[in-house]
Tab-separated table of C-alpha atoms and ligand atoms in Angstrom:
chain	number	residue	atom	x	y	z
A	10	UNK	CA	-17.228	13.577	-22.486
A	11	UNK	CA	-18.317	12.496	-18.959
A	12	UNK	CA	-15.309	10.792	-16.965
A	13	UNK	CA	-16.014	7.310	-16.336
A	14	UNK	CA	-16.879	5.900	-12.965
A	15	UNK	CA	-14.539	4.820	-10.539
A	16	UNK	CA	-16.007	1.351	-9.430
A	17	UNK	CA	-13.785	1.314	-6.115
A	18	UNK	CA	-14.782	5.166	-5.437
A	19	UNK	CA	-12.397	8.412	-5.172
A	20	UNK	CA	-10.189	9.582	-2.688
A	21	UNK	CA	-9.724	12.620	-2.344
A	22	UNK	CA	-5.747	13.018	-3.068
A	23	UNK	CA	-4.713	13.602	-6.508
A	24	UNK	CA	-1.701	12.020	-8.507
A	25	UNK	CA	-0.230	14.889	-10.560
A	26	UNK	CA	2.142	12.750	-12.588
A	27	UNK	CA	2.262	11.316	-16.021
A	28	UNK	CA	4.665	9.351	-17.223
A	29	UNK	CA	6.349	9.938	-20.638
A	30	UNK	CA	5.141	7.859	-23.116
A	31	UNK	CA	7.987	5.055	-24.508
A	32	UNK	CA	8.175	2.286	-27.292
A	33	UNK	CA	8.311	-0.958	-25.790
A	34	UNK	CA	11.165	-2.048	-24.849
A	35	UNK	CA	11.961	-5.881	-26.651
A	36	UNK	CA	14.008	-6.765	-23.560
A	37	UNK	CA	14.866	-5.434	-19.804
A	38	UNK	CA	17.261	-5.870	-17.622
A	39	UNK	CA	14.286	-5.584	-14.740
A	40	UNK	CA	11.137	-5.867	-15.124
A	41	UNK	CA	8.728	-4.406	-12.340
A	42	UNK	CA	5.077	-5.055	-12.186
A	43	UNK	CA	2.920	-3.008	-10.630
A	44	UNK	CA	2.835	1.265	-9.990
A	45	UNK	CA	2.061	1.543	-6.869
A	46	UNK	CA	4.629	2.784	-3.970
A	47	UNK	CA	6.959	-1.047	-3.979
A	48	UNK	CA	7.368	-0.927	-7.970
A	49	UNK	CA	7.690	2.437	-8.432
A	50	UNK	CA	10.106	2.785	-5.352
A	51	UNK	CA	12.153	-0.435	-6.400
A	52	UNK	CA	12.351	1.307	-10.214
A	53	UNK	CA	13.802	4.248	-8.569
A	54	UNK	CA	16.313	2.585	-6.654
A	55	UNK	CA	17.250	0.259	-8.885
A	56	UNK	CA	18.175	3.140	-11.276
A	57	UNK	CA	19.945	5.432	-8.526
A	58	UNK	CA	22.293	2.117	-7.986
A	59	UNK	CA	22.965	1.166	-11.562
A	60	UNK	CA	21.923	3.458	-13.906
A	61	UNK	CA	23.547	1.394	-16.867
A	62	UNK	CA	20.614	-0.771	-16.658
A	63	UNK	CA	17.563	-1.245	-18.397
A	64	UNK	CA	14.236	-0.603	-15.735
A	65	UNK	CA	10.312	-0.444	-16.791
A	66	UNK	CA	7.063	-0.644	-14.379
A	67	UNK	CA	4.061	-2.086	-16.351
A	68	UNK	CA	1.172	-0.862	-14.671
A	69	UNK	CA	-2.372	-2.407	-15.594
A	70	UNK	CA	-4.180	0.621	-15.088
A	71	UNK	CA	-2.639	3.882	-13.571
A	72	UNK	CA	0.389	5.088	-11.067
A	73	UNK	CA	-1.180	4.188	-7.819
A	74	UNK	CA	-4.463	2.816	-9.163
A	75	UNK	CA	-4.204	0.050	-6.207
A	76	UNK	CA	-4.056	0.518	-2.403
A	77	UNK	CA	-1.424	3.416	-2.637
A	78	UNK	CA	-3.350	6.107	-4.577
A	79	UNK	CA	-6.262	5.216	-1.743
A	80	UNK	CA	-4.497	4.480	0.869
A	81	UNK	CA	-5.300	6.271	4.478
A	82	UNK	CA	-2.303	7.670	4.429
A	83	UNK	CA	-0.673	7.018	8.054
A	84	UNK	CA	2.460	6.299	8.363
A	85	UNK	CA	3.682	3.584	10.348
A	86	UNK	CA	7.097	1.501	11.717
A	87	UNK	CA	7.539	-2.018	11.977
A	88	UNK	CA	5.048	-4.570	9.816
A	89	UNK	CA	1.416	-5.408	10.683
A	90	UNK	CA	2.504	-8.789	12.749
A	91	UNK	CA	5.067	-6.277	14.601
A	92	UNK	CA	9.131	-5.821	14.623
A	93	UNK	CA	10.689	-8.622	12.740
A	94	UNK	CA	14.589	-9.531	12.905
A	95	UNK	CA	16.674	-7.459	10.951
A	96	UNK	CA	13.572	-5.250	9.767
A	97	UNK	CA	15.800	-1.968	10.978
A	98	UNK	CA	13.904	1.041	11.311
A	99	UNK	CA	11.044	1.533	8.993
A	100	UNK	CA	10.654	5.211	9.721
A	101	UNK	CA	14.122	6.464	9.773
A	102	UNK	CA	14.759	4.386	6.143
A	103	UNK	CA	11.680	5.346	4.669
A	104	UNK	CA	12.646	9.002	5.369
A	105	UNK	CA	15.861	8.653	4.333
A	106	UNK	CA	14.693	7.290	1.116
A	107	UNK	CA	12.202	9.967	0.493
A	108	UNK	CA	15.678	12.529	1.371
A	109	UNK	CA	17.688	10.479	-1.446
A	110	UNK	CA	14.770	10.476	-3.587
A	111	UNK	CA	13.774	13.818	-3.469
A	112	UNK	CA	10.141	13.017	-2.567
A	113	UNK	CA	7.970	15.614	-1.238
A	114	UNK	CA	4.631	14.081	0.241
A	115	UNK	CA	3.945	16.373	3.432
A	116	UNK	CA	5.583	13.246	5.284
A	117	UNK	CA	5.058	14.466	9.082
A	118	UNK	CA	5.898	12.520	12.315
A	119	UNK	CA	4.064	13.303	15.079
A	120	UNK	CA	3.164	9.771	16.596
A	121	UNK	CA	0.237	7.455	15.981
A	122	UNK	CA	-2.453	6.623	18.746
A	123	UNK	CA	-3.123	3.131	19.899
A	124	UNK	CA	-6.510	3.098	20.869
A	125	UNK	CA	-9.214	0.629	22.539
A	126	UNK	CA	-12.264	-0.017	24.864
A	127	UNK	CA	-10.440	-2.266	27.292
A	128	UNK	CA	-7.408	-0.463	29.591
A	129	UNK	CA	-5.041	-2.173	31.304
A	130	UNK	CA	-3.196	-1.149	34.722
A	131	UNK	CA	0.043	-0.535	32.565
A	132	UNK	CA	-2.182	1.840	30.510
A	133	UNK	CA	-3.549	3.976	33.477
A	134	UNK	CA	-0.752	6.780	32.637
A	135	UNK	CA	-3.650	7.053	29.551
A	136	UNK	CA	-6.212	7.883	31.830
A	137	UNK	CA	-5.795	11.422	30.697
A	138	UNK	CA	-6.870	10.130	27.580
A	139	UNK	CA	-7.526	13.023	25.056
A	140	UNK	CA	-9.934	10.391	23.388
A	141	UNK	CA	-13.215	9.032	25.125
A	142	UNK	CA	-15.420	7.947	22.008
A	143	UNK	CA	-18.429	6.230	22.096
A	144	UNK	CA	-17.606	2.996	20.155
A	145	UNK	CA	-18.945	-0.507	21.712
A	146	UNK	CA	-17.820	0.876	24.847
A	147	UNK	CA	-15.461	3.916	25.247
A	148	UNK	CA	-13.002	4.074	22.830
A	149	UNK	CA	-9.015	5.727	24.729
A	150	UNK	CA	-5.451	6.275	23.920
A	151	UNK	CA	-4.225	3.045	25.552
A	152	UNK	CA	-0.621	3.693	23.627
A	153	UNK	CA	1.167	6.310	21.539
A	154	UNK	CA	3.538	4.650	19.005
A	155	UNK	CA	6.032	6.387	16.328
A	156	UNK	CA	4.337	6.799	13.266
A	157	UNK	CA	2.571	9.907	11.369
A	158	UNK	CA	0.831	10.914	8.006
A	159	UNK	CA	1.689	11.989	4.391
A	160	UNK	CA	-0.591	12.813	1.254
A	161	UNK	CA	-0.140	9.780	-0.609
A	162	UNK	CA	-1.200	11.093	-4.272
A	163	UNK	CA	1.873	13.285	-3.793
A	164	UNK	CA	4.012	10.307	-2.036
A	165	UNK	CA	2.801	8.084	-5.610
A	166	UNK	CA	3.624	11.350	-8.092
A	167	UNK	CA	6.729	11.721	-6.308
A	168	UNK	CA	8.160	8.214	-6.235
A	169	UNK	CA	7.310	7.870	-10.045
A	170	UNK	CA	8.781	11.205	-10.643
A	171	UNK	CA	12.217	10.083	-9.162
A	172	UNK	CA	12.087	6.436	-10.953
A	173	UNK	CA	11.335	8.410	-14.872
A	174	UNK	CA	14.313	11.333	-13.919
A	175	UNK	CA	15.960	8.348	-12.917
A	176	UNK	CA	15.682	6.881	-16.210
A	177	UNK	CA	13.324	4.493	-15.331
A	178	UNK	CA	10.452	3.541	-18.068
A	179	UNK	CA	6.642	3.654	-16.422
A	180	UNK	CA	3.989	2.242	-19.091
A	181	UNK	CA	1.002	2.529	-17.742
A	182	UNK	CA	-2.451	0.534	-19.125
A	183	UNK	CA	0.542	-2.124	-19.795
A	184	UNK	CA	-1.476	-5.529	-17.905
A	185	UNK	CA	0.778	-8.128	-17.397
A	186	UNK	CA	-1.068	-11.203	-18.526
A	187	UNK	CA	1.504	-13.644	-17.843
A	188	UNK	CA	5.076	-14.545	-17.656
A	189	UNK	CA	6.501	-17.892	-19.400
A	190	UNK	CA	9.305	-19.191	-17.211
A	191	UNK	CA	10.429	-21.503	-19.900
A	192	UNK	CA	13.946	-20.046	-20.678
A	193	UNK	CA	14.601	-16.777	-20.141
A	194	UNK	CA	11.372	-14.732	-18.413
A	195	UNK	CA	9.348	-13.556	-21.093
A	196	UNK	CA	6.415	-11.094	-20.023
A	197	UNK	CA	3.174	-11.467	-21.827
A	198	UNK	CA	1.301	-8.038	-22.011
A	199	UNK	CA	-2.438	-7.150	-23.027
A	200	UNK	CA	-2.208	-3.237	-23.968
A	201	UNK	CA	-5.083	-1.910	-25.643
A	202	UNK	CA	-6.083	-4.655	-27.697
A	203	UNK	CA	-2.303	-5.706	-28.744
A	204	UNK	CA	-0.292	-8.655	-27.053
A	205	UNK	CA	3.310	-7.571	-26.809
A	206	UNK	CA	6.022	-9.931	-25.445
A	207	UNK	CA	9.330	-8.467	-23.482
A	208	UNK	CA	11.986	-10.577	-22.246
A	209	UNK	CA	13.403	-9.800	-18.526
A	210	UNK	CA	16.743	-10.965	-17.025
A	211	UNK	CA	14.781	-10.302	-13.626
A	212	UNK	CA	11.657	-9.228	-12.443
A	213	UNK	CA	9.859	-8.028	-9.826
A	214	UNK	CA	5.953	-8.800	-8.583
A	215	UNK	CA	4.810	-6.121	-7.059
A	216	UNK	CA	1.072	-6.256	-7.868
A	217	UNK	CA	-0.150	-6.788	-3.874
A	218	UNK	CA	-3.500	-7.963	-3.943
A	219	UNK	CA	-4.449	-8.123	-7.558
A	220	UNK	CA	-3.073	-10.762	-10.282
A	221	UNK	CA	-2.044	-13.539	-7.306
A	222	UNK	CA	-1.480	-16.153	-9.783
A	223	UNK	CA	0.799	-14.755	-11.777
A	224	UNK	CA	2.603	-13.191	-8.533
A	225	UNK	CA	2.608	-17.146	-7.318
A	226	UNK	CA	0.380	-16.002	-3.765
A	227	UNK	CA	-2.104	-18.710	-3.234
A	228	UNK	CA	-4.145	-19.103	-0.534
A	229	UNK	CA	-3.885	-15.512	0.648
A	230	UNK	CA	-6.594	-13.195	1.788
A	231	UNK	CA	-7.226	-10.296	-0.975
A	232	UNK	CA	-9.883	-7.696	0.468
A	233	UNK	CA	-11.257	-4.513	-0.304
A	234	UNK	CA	-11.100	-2.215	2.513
A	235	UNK	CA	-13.322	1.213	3.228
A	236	UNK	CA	-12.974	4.635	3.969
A	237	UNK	CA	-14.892	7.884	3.854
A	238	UNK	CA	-13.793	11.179	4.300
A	239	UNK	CA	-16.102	14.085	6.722
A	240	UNK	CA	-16.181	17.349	5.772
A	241	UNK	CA	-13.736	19.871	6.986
A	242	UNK	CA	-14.701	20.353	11.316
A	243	UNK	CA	-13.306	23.430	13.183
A	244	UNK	CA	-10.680	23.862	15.901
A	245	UNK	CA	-13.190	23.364	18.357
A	246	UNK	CA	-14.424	20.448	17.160
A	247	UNK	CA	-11.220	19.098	16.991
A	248	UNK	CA	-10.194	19.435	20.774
A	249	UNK	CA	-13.712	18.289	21.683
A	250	UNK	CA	-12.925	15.090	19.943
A	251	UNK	CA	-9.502	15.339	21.206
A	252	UNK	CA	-8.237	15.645	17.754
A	253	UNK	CA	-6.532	18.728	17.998
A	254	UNK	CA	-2.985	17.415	17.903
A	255	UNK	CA	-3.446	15.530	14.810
A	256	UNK	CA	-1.957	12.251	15.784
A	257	UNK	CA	-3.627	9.431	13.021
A	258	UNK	CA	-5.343	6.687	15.526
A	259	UNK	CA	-6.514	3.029	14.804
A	260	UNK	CA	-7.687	0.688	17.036
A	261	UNK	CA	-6.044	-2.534	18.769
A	262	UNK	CA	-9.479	-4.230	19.770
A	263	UNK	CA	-12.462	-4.783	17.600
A	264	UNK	CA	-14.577	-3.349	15.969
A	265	UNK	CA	-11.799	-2.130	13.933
A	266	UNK	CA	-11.178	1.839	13.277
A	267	UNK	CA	-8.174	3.822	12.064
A	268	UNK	CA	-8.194	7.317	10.889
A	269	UNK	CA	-6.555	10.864	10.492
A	270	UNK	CA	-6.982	14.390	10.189
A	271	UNK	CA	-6.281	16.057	6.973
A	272	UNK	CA	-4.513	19.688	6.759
A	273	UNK	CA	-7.609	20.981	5.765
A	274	UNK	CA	-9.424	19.689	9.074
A	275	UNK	CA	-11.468	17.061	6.934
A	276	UNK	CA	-11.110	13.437	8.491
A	277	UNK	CA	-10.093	10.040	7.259
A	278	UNK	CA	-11.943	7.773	8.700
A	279	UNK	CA	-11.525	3.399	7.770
A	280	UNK	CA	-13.259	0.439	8.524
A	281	UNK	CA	-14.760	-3.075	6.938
A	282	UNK	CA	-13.453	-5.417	4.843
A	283	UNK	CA	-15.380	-6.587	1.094
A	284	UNK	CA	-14.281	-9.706	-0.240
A	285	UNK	CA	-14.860	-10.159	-4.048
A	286	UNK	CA	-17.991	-11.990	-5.165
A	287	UNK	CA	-16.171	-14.337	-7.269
A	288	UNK	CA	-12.553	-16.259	-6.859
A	289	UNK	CA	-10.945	-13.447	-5.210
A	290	UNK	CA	-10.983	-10.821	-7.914
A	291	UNK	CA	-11.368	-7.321	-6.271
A	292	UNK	CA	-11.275	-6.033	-9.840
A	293	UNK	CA	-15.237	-7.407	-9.869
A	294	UNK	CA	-15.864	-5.490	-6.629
A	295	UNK	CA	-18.319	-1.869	-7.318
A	296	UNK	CA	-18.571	-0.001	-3.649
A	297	UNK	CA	-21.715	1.136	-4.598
A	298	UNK	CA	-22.935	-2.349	-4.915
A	299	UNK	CA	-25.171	-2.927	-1.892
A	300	UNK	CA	-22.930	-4.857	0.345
A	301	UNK	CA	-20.396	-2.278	0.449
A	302	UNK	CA	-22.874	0.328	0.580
A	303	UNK	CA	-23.863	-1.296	3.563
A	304	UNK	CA	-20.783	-1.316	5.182
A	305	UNK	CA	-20.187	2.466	4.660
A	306	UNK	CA	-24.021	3.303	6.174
A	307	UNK	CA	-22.186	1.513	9.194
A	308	UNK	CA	-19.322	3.273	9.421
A	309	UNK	CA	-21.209	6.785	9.059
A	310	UNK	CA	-23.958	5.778	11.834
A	311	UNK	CA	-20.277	5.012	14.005
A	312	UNK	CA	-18.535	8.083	13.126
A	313	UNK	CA	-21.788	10.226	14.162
A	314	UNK	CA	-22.512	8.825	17.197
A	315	UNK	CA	-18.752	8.594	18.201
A	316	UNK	CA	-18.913	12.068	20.148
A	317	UNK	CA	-21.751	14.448	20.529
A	318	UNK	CA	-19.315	17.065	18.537
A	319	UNK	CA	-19.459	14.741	15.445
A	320	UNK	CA	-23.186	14.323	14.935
A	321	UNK	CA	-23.816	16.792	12.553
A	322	UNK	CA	-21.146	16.213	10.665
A	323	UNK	CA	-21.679	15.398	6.537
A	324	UNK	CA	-19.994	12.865	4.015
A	325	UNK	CA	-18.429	14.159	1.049
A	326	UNK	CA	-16.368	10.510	-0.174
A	327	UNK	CA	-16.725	6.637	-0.171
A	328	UNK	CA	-13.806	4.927	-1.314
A	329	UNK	CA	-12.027	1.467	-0.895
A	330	UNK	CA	-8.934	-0.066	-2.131
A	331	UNK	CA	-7.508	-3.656	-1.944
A	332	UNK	CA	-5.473	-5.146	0.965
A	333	UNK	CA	-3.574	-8.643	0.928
A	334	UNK	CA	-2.961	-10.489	3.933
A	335	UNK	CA	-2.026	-13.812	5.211
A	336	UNK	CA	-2.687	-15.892	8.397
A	337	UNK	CA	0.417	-14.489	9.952
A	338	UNK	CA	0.091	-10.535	8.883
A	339	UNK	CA	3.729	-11.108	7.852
A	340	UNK	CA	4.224	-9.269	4.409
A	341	UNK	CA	5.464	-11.903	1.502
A	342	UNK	CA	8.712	-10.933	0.170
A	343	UNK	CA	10.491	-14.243	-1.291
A	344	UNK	CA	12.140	-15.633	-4.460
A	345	UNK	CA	9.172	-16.083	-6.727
A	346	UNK	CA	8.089	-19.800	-6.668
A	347	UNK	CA	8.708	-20.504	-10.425
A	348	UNK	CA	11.809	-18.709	-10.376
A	349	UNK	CA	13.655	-21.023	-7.619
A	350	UNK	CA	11.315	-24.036	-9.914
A	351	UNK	CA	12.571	-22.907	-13.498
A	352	UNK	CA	15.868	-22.536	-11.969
A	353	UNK	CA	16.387	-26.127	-10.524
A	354	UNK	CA	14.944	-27.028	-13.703
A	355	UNK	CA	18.037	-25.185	-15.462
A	356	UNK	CA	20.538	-26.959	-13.091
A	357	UNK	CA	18.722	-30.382	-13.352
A	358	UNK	CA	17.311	-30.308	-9.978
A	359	UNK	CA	17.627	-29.672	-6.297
A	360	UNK	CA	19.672	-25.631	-6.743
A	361	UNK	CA	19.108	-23.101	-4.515
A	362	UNK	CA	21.911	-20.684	-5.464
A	363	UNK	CA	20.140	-17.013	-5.263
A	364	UNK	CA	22.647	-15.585	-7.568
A	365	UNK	CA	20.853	-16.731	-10.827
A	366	UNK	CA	17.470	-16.489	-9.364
A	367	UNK	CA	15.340	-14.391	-10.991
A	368	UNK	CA	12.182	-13.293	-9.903
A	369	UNK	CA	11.361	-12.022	-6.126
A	370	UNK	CA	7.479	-11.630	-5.060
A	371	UNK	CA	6.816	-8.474	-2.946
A	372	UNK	CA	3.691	-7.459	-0.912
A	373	UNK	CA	0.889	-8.416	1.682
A	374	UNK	CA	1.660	-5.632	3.940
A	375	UNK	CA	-2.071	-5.810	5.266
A	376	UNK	CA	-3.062	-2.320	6.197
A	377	UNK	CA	0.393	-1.176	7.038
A	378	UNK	CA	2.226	-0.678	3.826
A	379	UNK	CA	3.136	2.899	3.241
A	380	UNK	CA	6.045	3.251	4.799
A	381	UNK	CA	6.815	-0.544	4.461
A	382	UNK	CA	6.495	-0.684	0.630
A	383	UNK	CA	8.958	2.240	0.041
A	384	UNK	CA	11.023	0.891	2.517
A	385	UNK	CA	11.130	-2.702	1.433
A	386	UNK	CA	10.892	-1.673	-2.184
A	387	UNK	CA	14.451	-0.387	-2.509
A	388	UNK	CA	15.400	-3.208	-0.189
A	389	UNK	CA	13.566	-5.924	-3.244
A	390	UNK	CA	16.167	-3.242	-5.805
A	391	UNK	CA	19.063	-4.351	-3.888
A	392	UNK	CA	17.815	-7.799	-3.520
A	393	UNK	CA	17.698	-8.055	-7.478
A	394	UNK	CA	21.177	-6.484	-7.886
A	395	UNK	CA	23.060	-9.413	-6.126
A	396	UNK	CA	23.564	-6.844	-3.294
A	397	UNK	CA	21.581	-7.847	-0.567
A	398	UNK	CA	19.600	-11.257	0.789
A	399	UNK	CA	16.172	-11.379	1.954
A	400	UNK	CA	15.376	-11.047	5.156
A	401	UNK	CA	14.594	-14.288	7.357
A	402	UNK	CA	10.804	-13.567	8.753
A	403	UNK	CA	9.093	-12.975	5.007
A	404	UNK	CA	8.973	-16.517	3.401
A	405	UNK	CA	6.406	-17.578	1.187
A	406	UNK	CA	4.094	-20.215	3.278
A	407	UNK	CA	4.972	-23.586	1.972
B	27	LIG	C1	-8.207	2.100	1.907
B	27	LIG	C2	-6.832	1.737	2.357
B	27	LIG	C3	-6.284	2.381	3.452
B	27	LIG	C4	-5.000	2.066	3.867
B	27	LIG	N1	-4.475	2.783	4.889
B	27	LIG	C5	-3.194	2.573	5.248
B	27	LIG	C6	-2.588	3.415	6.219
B	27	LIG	O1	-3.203	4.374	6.679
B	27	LIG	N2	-1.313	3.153	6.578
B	27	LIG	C7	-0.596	2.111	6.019
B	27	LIG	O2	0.578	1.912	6.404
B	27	LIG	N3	-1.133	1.328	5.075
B	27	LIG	C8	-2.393	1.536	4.659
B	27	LIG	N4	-2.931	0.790	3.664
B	27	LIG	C9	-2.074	-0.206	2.998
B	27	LIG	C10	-1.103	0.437	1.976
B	27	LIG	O3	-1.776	1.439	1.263
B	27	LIG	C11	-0.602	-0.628	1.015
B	27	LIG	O4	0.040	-1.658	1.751
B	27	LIG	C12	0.389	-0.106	-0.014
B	27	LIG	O5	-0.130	1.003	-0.713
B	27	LIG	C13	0.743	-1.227	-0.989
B	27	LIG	O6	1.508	-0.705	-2.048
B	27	LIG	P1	1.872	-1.654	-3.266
B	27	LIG	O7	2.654	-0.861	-4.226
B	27	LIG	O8	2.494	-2.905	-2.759
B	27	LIG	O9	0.480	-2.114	-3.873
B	27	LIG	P2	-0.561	-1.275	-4.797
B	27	LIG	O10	-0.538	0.160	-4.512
B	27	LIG	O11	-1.875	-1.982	-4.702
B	27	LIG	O12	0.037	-1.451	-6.264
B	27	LIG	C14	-0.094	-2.633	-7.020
B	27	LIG	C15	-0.271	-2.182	-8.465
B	27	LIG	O13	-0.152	-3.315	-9.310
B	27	LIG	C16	-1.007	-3.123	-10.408
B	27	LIG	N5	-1.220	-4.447	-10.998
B	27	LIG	C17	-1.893	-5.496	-10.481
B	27	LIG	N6	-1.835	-6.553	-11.305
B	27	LIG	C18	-1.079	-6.158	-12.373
B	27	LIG	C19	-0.655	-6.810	-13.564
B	27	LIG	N7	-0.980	-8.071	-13.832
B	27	LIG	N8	0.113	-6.116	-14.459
B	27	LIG	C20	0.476	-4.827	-14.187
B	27	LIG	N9	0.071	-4.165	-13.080
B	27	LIG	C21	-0.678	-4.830	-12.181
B	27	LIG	C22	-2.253	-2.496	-9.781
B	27	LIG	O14	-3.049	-1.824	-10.739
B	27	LIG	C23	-1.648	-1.580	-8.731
B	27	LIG	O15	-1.485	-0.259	-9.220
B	27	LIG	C24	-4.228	1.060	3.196
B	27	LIG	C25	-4.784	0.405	2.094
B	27	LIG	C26	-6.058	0.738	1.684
B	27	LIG	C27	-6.612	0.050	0.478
């Protein structure tokens, strides 16, 4: 049997985890959906702080499926709009969680470049700049910021090993169709051609940019965004592109450019967004179709003409996975809107008491979520336990 196409392309980390298969549950204490780093980090937590409750991920496909099984891989502090008030320290949590969680991804630190065409007079300690790429004008290091890289199939294997030893339930091909907020939350499923219903004292959306209506995210902006891998390059290609230290890189002008080099001295490089064809639905979107095809010709012809060093260099993967942003690059991470609705409803109006709400939306990290999901994911656990608030900054837009 030939293995069936990939309409978003490969990347090439593997996930080397499959959950245990489990009857469905008729009702949950929580209720996550979506398997990518948030749901299976919140399922973990949520677990680790109160393992007497129920805990199952629906997943509409497979672990990591979305942006975290394709994601670049860089690992970053802060959000994609910058710090935020009370954020903490993205880094030092997220490797304190991976500690707790026993999580092995290859996590390293070792900094993240800032770079750009323009430079600044603050920036001329960069004039040494290890970079000088040839990029709609010369691409330097204009900034070195905390950050580093991981192998994300292990980082997604990892987290949904802890949640399942946790005692945490993972269905996967388990498509949440909808959820009727009538009385209690009841989660409609589609699972190979059967329609089961689960009941959920809470639940968490953690589906980033797929399903938006049922996560209650209008009006954001779901893309799909590219990468390609080069082959393996030498040492000495390395330190001719100024490489050799292996700090990941992305650009703070435009045209946009991020990337990282792998342990086996093949090279992540990202750029270009897709938007779906029709209503937002990146599920629609094929890259081989000819607009995204397009887009990675583009970012090959950059890439080989970036440094003389480069311009042999061959291809081996095309890939993209979906981002979510909004106008603000502020992640979403609020009460769900029909939760704080179904709720007033309850109380005949006008409520806001968090206690009995039930449902918190999680996501929109832009293309800065990998330590940020993890992070905020077992922040969303403690959310749902009564044990934390939400932070101020992360509001749904009105
Ligand atoms: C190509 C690419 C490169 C990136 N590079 C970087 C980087 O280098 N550094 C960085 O910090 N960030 C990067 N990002 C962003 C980062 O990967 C994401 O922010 C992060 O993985 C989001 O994790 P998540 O769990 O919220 O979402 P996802 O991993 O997308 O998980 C959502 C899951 O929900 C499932 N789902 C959707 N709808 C339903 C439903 N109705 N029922 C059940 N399941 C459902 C999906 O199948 C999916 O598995 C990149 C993203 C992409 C796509």
């Amino acid at each position: 049997m030939t293995a069936r196409r990939d309409p978003w392309g490969s990347p090439p980390w593997r996930i080397s985890f499959t959950p245990q298969r489990h009857k469905l549950p008729s009702h949950l204490d929580f209720a996550i959906i979506g398997g990518g780093f948030t749901g299976l980090a919140a399922a973990s937590w949520l677990r680790q702080l109160a393992p007497e409750k129920s805990v199952a991920v629906f997943e509409a496909a497979r672990i990591g499926a979305g942006a975290s099984g394709r994601t670049g891989g860089m690992v970053l502090g802060e959000t994609a709009a910058g710090n935020q008030p009370g954020l903490g320290d993205v880094l030092a949590g997220f490797r304190s969680i991976l500690e707790k969680l026993k999580v092995r991804c290859d996590f390293e630190l070792t900094g993240a470049w800032e770079i750009a065409r323009h430079q600044t007079s603050g920036e001329a300690k960069h004039q040494q700049s290890p970079i000088a790429w040839n990029d709609s004008g010369t691409l330097r290091v204009v900034n070195e910021v905390p950050g580093g890289a991981l192998d994300p199939g292990k980082l997604v294997s990892g987290l949904a090993r802890a949640a399942q030893c946790h005692g945490a339930q993972i269905h996967e091909n388990h498509r949440v169709q909808n959820v009727n907020w009538s009385t209690l939350p009841e989660l409609h499923l589609s699972s190979r051609g059967s329609q089961p219903k689960i009941t959920a004292a809470k639940i968490l959306f953690a589906a980033n940019a797929l399903s938006l209506p049922q996560s209650g995210l209008a009006g954001m902006h779901p893309r799909l965004t590219l990468a390609i891998l080069s082959q393996p390059v030498s040492e000495k290609v390395l330190a001719a592109i100024g490489l050799a230290p292996r700090k990941p890189f992305y650009t703070v002008d435009f045209p946009y450019l991020w990337g990282r080099v792998r342990r086996d001295r093949s090279i992540v490089w990202g750029a270009g967004l897709v938007q779906s064809p029709d209503a937002d639905d990146l599920e629609k979107v094929d890259v081989a179709a000819e607009e995204s095809a397009a887009a990675f010709d583009r970012l090959e012809q950059r890439v080989l003409h970036l440094h003389p060093a480069l311009e042999k260099v061959k291809f081996t993967r095309r890939w993209g996975g979906p981002i979510l942003f909004r106008d603000s690059w502020k992640p979403v991470f609020d009460w769900h809107p029909q939760s704080v609705a179904s709720e007033a409803t309850r109380k005949g109006g006008g409520s806001e008491d968090s206690a009995s709400r039930n449902a918190v939306v999680l996501g929109a990290y832009a293309g800065h979520g990998v330590a940020l999901s993890t992070y905020l994911g077992t922040w969303a656990a403690e959310v749902l336990l009564g044990r934390r608030q939400l932070p101020q900054w992360s509001a749904l837009d009105p």
